[in-house]
mmCIF file of C-alpha atoms in Angstrom:
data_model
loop_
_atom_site.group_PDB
_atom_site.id
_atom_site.type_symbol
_atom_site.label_atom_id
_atom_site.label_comp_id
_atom_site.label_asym_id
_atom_site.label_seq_id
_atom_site.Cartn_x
_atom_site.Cartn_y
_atom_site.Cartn_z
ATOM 1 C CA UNK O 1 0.000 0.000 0.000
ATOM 2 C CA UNK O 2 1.053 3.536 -0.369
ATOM 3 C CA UNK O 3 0.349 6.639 1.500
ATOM 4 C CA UNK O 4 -2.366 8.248 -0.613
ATOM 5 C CA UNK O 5 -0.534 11.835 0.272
ATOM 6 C CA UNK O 6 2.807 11.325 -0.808
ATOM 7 C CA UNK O 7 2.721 7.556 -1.868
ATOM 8 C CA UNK O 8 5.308 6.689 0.676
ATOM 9 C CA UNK O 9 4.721 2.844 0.610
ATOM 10 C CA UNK O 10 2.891 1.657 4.208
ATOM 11 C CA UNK O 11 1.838 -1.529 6.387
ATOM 12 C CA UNK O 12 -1.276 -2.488 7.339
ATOM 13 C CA UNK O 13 -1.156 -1.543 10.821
ATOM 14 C CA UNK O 14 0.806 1.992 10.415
ATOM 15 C CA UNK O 15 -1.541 5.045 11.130
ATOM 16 C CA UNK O 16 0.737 8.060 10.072
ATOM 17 C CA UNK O 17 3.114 8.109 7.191
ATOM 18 C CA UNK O 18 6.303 8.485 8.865
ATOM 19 C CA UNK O 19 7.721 10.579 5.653
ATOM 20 C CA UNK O 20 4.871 13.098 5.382
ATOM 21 C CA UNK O 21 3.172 12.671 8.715
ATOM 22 C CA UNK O 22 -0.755 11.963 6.835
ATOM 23 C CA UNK O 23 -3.071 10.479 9.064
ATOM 24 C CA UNK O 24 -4.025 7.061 7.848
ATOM 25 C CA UNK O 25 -7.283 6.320 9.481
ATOM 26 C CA UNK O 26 -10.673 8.372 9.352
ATOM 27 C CA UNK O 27 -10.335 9.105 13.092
ATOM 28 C CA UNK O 28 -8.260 11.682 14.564
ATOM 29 C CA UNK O 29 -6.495 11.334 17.793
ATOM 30 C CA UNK O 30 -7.635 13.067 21.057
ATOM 31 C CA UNK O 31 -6.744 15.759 22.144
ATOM 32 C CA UNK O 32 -5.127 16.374 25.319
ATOM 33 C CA UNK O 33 -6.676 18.363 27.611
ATOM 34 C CA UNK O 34 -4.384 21.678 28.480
ATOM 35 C CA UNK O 35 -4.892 22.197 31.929
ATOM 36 C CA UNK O 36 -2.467 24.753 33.540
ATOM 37 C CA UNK O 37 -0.935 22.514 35.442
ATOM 38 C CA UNK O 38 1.690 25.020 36.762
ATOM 39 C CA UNK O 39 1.010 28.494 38.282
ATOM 40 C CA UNK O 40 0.674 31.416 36.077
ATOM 41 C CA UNK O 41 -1.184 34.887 36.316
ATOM 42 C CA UNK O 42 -2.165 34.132 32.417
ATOM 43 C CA UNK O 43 -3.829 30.314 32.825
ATOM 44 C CA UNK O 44 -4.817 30.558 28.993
ATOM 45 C CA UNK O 45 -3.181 28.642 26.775
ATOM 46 C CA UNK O 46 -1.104 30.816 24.462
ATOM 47 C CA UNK O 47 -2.363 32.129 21.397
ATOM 48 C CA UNK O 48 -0.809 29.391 18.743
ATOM 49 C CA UNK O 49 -2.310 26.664 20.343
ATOM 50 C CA UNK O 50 -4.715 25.035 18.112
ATOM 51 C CA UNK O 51 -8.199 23.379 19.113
ATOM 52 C CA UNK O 52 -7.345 20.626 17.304
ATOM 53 C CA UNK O 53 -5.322 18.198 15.912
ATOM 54 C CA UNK O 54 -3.022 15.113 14.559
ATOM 55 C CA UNK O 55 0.202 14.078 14.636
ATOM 56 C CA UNK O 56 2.006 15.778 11.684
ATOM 57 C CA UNK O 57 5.498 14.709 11.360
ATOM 58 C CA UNK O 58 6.659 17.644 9.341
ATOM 59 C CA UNK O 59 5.527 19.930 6.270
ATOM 60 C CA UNK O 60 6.472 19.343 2.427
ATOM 61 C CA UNK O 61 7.359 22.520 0.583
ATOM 62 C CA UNK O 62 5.522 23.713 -1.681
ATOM 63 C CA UNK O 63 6.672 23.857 -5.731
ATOM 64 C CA UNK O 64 5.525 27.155 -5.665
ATOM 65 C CA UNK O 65 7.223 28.804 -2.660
ATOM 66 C CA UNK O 66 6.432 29.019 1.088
ATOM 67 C CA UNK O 67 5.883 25.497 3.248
ATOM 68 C CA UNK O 68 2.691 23.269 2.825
ATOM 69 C CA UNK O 69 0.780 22.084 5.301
ATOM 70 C CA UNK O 70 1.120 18.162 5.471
ATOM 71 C CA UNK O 71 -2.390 17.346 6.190
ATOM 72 C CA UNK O 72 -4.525 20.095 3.923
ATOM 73 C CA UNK O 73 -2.003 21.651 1.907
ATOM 74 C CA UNK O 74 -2.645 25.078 2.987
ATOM 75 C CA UNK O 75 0.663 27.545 2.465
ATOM 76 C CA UNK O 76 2.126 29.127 5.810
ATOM 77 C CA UNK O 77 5.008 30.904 6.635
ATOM 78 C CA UNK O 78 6.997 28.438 7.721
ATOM 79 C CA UNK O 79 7.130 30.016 11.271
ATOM 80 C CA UNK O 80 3.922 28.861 12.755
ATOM 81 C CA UNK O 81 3.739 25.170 14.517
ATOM 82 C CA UNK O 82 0.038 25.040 13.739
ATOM 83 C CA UNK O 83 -1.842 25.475 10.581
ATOM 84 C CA UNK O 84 -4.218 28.051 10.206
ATOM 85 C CA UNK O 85 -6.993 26.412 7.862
ATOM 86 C CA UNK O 86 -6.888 22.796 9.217
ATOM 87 C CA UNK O 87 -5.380 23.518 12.863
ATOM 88 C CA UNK O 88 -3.421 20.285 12.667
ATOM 89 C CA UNK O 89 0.139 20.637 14.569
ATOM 90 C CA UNK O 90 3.193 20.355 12.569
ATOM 91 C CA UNK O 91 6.617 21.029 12.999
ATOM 92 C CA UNK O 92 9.118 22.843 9.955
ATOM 93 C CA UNK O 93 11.827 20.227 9.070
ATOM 94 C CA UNK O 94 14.783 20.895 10.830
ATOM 95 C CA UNK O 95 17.718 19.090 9.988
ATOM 96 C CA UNK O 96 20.284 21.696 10.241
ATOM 97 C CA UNK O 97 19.419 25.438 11.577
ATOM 98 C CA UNK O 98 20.771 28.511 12.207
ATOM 99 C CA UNK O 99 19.770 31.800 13.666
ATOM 100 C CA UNK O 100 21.234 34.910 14.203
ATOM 101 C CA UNK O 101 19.717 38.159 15.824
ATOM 102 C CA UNK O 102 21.932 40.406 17.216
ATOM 103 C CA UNK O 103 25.119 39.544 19.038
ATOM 104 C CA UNK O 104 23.033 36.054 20.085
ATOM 105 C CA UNK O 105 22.758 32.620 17.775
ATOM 106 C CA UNK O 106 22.101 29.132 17.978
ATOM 107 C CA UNK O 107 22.295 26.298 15.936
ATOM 108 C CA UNK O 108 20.479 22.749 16.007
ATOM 109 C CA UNK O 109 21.241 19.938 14.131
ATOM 110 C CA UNK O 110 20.320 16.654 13.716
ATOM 111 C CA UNK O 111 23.377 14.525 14.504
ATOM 112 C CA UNK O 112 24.993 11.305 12.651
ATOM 113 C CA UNK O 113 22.253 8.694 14.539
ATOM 114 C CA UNK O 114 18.609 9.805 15.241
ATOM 115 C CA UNK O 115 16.367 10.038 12.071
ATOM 116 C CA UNK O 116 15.187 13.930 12.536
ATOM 117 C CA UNK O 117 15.643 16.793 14.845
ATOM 118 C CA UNK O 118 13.843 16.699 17.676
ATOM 119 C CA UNK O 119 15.298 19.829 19.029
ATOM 120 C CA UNK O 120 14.023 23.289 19.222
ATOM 121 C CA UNK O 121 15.929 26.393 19.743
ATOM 122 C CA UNK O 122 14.682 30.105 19.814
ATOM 123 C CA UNK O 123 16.617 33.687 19.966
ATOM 124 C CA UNK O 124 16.019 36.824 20.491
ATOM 125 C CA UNK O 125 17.802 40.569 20.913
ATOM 126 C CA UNK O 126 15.539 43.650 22.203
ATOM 127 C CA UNK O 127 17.450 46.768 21.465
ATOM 128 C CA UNK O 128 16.806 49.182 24.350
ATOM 129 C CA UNK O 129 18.581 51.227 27.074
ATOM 130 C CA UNK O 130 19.486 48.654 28.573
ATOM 131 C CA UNK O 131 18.641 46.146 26.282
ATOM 132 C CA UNK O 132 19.015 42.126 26.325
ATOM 133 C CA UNK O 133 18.160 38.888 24.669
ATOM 134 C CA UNK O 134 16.250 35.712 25.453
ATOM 135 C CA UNK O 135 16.966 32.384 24.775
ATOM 136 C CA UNK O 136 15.148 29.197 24.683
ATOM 137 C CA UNK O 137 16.384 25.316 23.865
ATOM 138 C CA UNK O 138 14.120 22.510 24.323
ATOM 139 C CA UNK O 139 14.941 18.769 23.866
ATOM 140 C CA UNK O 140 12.221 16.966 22.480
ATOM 141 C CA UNK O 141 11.909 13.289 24.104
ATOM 142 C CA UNK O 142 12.426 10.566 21.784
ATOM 143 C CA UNK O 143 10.185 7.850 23.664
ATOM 144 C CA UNK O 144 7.152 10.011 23.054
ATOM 145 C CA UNK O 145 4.659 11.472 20.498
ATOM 146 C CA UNK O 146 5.589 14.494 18.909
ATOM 147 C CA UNK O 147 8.306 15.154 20.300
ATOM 148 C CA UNK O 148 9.485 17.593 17.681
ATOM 149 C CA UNK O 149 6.605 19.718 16.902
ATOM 150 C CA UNK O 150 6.456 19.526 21.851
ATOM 151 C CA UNK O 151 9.557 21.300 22.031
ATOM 152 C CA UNK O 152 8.533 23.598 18.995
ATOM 153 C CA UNK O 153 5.679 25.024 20.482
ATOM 154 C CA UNK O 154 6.845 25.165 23.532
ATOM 155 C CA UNK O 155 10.136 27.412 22.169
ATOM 156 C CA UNK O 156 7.677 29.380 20.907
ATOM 157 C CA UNK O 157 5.272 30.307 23.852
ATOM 158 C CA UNK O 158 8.152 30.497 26.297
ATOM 159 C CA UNK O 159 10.280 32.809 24.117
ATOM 160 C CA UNK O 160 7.525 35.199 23.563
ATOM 161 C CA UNK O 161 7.475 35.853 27.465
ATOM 162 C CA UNK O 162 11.045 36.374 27.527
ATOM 163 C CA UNK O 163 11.502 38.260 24.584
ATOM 164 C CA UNK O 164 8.799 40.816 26.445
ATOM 165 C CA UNK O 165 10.215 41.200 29.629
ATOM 166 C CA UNK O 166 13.487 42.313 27.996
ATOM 167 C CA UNK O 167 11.699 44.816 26.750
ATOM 168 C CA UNK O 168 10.096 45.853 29.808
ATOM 169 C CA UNK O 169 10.865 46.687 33.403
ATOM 170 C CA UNK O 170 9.195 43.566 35.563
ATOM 171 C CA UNK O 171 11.007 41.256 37.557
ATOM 172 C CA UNK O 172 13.145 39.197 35.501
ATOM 173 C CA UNK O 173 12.679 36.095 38.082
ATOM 174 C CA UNK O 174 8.923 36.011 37.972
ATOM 175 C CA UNK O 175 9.319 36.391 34.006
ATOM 176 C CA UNK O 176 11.271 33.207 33.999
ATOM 177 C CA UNK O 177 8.342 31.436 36.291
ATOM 178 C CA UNK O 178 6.173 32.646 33.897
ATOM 179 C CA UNK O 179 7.992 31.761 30.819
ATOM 180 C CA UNK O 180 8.121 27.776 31.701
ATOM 181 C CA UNK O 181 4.365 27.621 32.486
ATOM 182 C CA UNK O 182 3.433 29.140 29.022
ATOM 183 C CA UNK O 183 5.790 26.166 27.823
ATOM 184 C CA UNK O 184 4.660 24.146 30.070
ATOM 185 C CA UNK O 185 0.628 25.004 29.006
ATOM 186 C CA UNK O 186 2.193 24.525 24.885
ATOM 187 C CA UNK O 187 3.494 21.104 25.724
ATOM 188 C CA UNK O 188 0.551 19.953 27.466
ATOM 189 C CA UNK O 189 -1.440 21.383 24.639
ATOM 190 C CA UNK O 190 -0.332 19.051 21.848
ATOM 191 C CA UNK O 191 -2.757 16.803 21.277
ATOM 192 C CA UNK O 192 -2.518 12.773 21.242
ATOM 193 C CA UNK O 193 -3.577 9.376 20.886
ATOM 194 C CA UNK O 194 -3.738 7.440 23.934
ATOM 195 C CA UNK O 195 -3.766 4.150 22.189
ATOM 196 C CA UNK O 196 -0.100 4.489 20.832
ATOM 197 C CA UNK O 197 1.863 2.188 22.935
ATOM 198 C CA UNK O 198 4.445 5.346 23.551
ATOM 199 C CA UNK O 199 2.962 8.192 25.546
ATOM 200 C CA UNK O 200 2.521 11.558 25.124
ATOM 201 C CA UNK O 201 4.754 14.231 24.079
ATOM 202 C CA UNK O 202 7.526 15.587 26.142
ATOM 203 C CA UNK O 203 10.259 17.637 25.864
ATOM 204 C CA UNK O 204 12.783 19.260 28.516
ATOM 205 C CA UNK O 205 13.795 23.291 28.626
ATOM 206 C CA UNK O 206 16.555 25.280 29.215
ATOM 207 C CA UNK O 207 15.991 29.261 28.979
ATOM 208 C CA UNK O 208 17.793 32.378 29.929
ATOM 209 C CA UNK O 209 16.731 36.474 29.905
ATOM 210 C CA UNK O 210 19.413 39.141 30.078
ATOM 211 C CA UNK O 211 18.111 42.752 30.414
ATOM 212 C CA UNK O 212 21.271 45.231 31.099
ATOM 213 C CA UNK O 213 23.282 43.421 34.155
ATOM 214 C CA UNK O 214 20.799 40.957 35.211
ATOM 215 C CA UNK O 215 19.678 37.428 33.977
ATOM 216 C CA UNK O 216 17.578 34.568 34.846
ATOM 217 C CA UNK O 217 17.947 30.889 34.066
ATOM 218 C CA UNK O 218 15.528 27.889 34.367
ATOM 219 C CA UNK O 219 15.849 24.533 33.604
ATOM 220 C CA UNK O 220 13.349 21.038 33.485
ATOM 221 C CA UNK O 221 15.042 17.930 32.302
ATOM 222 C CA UNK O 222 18.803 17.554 31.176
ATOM 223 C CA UNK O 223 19.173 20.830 28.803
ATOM 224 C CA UNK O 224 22.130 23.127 30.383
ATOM 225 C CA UNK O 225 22.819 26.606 30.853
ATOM 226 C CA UNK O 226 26.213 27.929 31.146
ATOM 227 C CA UNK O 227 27.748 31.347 32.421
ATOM 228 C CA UNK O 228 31.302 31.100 30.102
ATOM 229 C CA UNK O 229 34.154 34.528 31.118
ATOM 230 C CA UNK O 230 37.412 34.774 31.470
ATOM 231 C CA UNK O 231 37.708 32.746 34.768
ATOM 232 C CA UNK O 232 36.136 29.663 33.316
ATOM 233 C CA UNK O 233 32.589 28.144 32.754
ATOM 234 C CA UNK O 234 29.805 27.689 35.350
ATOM 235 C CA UNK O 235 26.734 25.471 35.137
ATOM 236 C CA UNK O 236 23.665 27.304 36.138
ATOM 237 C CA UNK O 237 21.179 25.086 38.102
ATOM 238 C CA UNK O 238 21.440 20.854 37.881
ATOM 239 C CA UNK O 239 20.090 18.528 35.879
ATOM 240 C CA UNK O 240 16.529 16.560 36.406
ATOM 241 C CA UNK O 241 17.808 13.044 36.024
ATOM 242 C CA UNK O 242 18.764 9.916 38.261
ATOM 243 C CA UNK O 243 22.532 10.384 37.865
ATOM 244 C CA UNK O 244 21.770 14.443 39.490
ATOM 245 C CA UNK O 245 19.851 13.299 41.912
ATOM 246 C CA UNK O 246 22.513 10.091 43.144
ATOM 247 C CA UNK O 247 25.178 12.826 42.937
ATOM 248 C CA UNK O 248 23.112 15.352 45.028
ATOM 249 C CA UNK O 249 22.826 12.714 48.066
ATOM 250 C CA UNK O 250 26.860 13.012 48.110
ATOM 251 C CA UNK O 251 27.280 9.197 47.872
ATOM 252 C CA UNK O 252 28.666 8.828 44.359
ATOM 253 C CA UNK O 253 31.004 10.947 42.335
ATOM 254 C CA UNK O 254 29.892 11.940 39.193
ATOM 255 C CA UNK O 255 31.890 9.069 37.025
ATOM 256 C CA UNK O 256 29.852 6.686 39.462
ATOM 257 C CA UNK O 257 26.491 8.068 39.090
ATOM 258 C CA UNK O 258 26.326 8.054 35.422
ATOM 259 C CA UNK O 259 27.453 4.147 35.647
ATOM 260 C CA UNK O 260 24.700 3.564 37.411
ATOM 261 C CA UNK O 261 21.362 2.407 35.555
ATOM 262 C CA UNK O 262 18.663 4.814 33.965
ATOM 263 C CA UNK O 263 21.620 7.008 35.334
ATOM 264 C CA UNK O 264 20.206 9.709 32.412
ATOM 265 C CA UNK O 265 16.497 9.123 32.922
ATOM 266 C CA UNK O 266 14.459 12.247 33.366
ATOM 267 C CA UNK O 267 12.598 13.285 36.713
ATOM 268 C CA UNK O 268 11.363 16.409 35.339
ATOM 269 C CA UNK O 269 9.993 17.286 31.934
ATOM 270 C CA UNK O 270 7.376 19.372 30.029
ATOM 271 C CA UNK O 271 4.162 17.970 28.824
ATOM 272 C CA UNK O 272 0.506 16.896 29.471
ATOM 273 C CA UNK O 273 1.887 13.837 32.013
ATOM 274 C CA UNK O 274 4.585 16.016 33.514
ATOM 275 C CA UNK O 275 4.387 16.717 36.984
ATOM 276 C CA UNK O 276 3.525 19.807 39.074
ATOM 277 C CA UNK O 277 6.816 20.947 40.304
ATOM 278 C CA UNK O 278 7.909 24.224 39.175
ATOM 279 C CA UNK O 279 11.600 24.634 37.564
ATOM 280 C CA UNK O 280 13.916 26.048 39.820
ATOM 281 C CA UNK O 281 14.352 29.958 38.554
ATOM 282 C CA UNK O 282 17.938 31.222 39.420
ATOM 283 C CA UNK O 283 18.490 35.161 38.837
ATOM 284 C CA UNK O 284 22.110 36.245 39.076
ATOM 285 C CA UNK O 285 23.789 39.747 38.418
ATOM 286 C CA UNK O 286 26.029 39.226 36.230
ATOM 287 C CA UNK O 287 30.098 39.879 36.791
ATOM 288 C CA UNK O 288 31.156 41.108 33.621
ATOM 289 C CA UNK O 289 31.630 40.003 30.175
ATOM 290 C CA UNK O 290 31.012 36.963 29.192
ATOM 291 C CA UNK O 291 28.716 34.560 27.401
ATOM 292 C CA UNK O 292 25.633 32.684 28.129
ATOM 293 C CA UNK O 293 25.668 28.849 26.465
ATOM 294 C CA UNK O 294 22.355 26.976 26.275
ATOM 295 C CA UNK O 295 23.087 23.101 25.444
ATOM 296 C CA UNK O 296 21.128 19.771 24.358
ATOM 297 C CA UNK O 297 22.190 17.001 26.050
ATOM 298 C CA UNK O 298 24.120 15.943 22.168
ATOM 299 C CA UNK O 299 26.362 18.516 22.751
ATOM 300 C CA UNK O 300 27.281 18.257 26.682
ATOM 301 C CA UNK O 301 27.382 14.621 26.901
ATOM 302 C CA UNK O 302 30.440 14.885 25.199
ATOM 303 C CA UNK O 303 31.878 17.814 27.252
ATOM 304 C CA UNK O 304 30.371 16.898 30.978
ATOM 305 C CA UNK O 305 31.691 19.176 33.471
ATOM 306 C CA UNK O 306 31.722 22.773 33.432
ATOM 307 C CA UNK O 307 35.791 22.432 33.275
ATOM 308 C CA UNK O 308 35.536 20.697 29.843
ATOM 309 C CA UNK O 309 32.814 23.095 28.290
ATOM 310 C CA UNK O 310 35.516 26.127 29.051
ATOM 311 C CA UNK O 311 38.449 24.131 27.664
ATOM 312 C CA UNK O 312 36.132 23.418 24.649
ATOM 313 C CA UNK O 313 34.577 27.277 24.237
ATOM 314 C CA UNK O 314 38.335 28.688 24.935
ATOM 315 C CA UNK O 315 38.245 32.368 25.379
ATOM 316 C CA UNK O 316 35.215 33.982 25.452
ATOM 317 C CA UNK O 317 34.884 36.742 22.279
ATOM 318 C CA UNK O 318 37.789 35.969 19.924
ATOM 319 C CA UNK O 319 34.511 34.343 17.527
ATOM 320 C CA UNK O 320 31.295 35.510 16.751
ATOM 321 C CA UNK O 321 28.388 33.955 18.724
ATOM 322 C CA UNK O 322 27.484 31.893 15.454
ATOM 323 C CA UNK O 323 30.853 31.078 14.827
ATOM 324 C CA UNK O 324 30.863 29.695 18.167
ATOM 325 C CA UNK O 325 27.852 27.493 18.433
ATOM 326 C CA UNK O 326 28.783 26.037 14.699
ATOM 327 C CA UNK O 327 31.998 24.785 16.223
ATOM 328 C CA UNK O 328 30.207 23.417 19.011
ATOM 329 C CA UNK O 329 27.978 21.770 17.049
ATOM 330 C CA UNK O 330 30.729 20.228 14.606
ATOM 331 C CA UNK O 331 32.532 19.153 17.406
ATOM 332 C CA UNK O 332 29.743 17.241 18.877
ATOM 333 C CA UNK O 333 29.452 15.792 15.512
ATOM 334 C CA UNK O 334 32.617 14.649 15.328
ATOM 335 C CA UNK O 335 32.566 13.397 18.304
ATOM 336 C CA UNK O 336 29.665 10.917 17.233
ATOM 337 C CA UNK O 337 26.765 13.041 16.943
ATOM 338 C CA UNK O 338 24.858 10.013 18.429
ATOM 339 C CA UNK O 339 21.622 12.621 19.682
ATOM 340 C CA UNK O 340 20.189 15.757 18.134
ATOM 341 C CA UNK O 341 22.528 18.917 18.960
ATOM 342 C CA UNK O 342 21.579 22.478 19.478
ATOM 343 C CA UNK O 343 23.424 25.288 21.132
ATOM 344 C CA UNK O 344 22.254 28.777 21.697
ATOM 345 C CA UNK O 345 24.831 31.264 22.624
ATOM 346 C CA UNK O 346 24.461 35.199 23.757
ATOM 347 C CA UNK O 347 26.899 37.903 24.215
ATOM 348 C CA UNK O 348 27.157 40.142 27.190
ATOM 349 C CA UNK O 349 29.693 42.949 27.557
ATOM 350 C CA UNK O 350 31.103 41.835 24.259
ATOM 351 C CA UNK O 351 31.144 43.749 20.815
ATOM 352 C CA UNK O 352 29.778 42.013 18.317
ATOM 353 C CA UNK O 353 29.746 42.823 15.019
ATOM 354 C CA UNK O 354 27.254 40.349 13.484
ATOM 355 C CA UNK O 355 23.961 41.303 11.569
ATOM 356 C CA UNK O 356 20.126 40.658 12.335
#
């Protein structure tokens, strides 16, 4: 049999095309329900949630420009991780990406092993007096639906936040709070089918806000956030996995706790079956200059400790910020590129010259 979208040839028993992400079967999955399942002044889900929707493995583009919709063929922008005709989710293909805005820029990639990119990354720079930039990585978890298009929507929702409180004069703390639960509302918004042996989507976050001197970082799951200067590179907050936690009870090193099994399974983790617990928010003024590293867990797994991060970055402002996370990124590659890989990197106290 073949998909009757993109003729892809099928089983019996397969409900999506895997290559073009068509439903197979008259029936749509449910939806989950998108409770706020963290605090929030805003409870609402954020405004590119759809009301419904199927599981849409990625968009094909279209022979006359722009990206198509997978399910109804409807052109969008690209940008958007919903359609706006059919309100099915999707996710743009994302093999190998780059941003720059700014003196901030990531890159994700897929790696040499998994067979997309799960990973989502966001950026952005607010020009102001003082000014800043947000940035946002989530990891999108493999052993789950949707993964991809998880952590793109919830890039998305938690970004916006960020993005706005650089630009205003709030509390850059209670930004960050609010910032996860919008990604944490996006996540749990994605809708599934609970007859799929795997459950629903997940992803983990890493974010941080700058505005002038100040920043905030938050973290749920095994994403990392760096602080990178002269005197070395500092891992803001701890991972949410076994391994963190045996090392946290001061009974195994860290060589010991990641020999240990399900040493790297998750405790925390965004979606609609996550659990209640806030991410720890950590605000921190700032020394000097210096650079702020967001990393996947396919880039630090194969520089662990904060010591080999700042051996591997070297000194901080001798490369652009996109020069930077491509050489991270390459490295990881060459190093086996055995998971997705995405960096996001942002200069403070540094001149840049890179464009928007």
């Amino acid at each position: 049999m073949g998909c009757p979208a993109c003729g892809e040839p099928i089983g019996p028993a397969d409900r999506w095309c895997e290559v073009c992400g068509a439903s197979l079967s008259a029936a749509l999955p449910a939806t989950a329900h998108a409770g706020a399942r963290w605090s929030s002044p805003d409870a609402s889900p954020p405004a590119d949630i759809g009301p419904t929707g199927g599981r849409m493995d990625g968009p094909r583009r279209s022979a006359v420009g722009g990206t198509a919709c997978p399910a109804c063929g409807a052109l969008t922008s690209g940008d958007d991780s919903w359609c706006g005709r059919c309100q099915r989710a999707w996710a743009p293909p994302r093999h190998h990406h780059e941003v720059v805005d700014g003196p901030v820029a990531a890159v994700t990639d897929q790696g040499k092993r998994h067979w997309r990119n799960e990973d989502a990354v966001g950026v952005q720079w607010v020009e102001g007096h003082p000014g800043g930039f947000a940035l946002v990585v989530c990891d999108g978890i493999s052993v789950s639906q949707d993964p991809h298009v998880v952590a793109q929507v919830a890039v998305n929702s938690a970004l916006r936040v960020l993005s706005g409180a650089v630009a205003a004069t709030g509390d850059l703390g209670v930004a960050m709070a609010e910032a996860s639960a919008a990604a944490q509302r996006a996540a749990a918004a994605v809708p599934h089918d609970p007859t799929l042996d795997v459950g629903p989507g997940a992803c983990t976050l890493v974010a941080a806000v700058v505005r002038g001197a100040w920043a905030a970082f938050a973290s749920v799951g095994d994403s990392r956030a760096y602080w990178v200067d002269a005197h070395g590179a500092v891992q803001i907050g701890q991972d949410d996995s076994v391994a963190a936690e045996l090392m946290a009870s001061g009974h195994l090193t860290a060589a010991q706790a990641m020999e240990r099994p399900q040493a790297h399974a998750l405790t925390k983790w965004l979606g609609v079956d996550a659990g209640d617990d806030a991410p720890n928010v950590t605000v921190v003024e700032l020394p000097g200059p210096g650079i702020v590293v967001l990393a996947s867990d396919g880039l630090w797994k194969y520089a662990p400790t904060p010591e080999d991060m700042a051996r591997l970055i070297g000194p901080v402002g001798v490369e652009t910020t996109i020069d930077l996370a491509r050489r991270l990124a390459s490295f990881a590659n060459a190093s086996g590129g055995a998971d997705n890989i995405t960096v996001a990197v942002g200069a403070h106290g540094i001149n840049q010259s890179e464009g928007r």
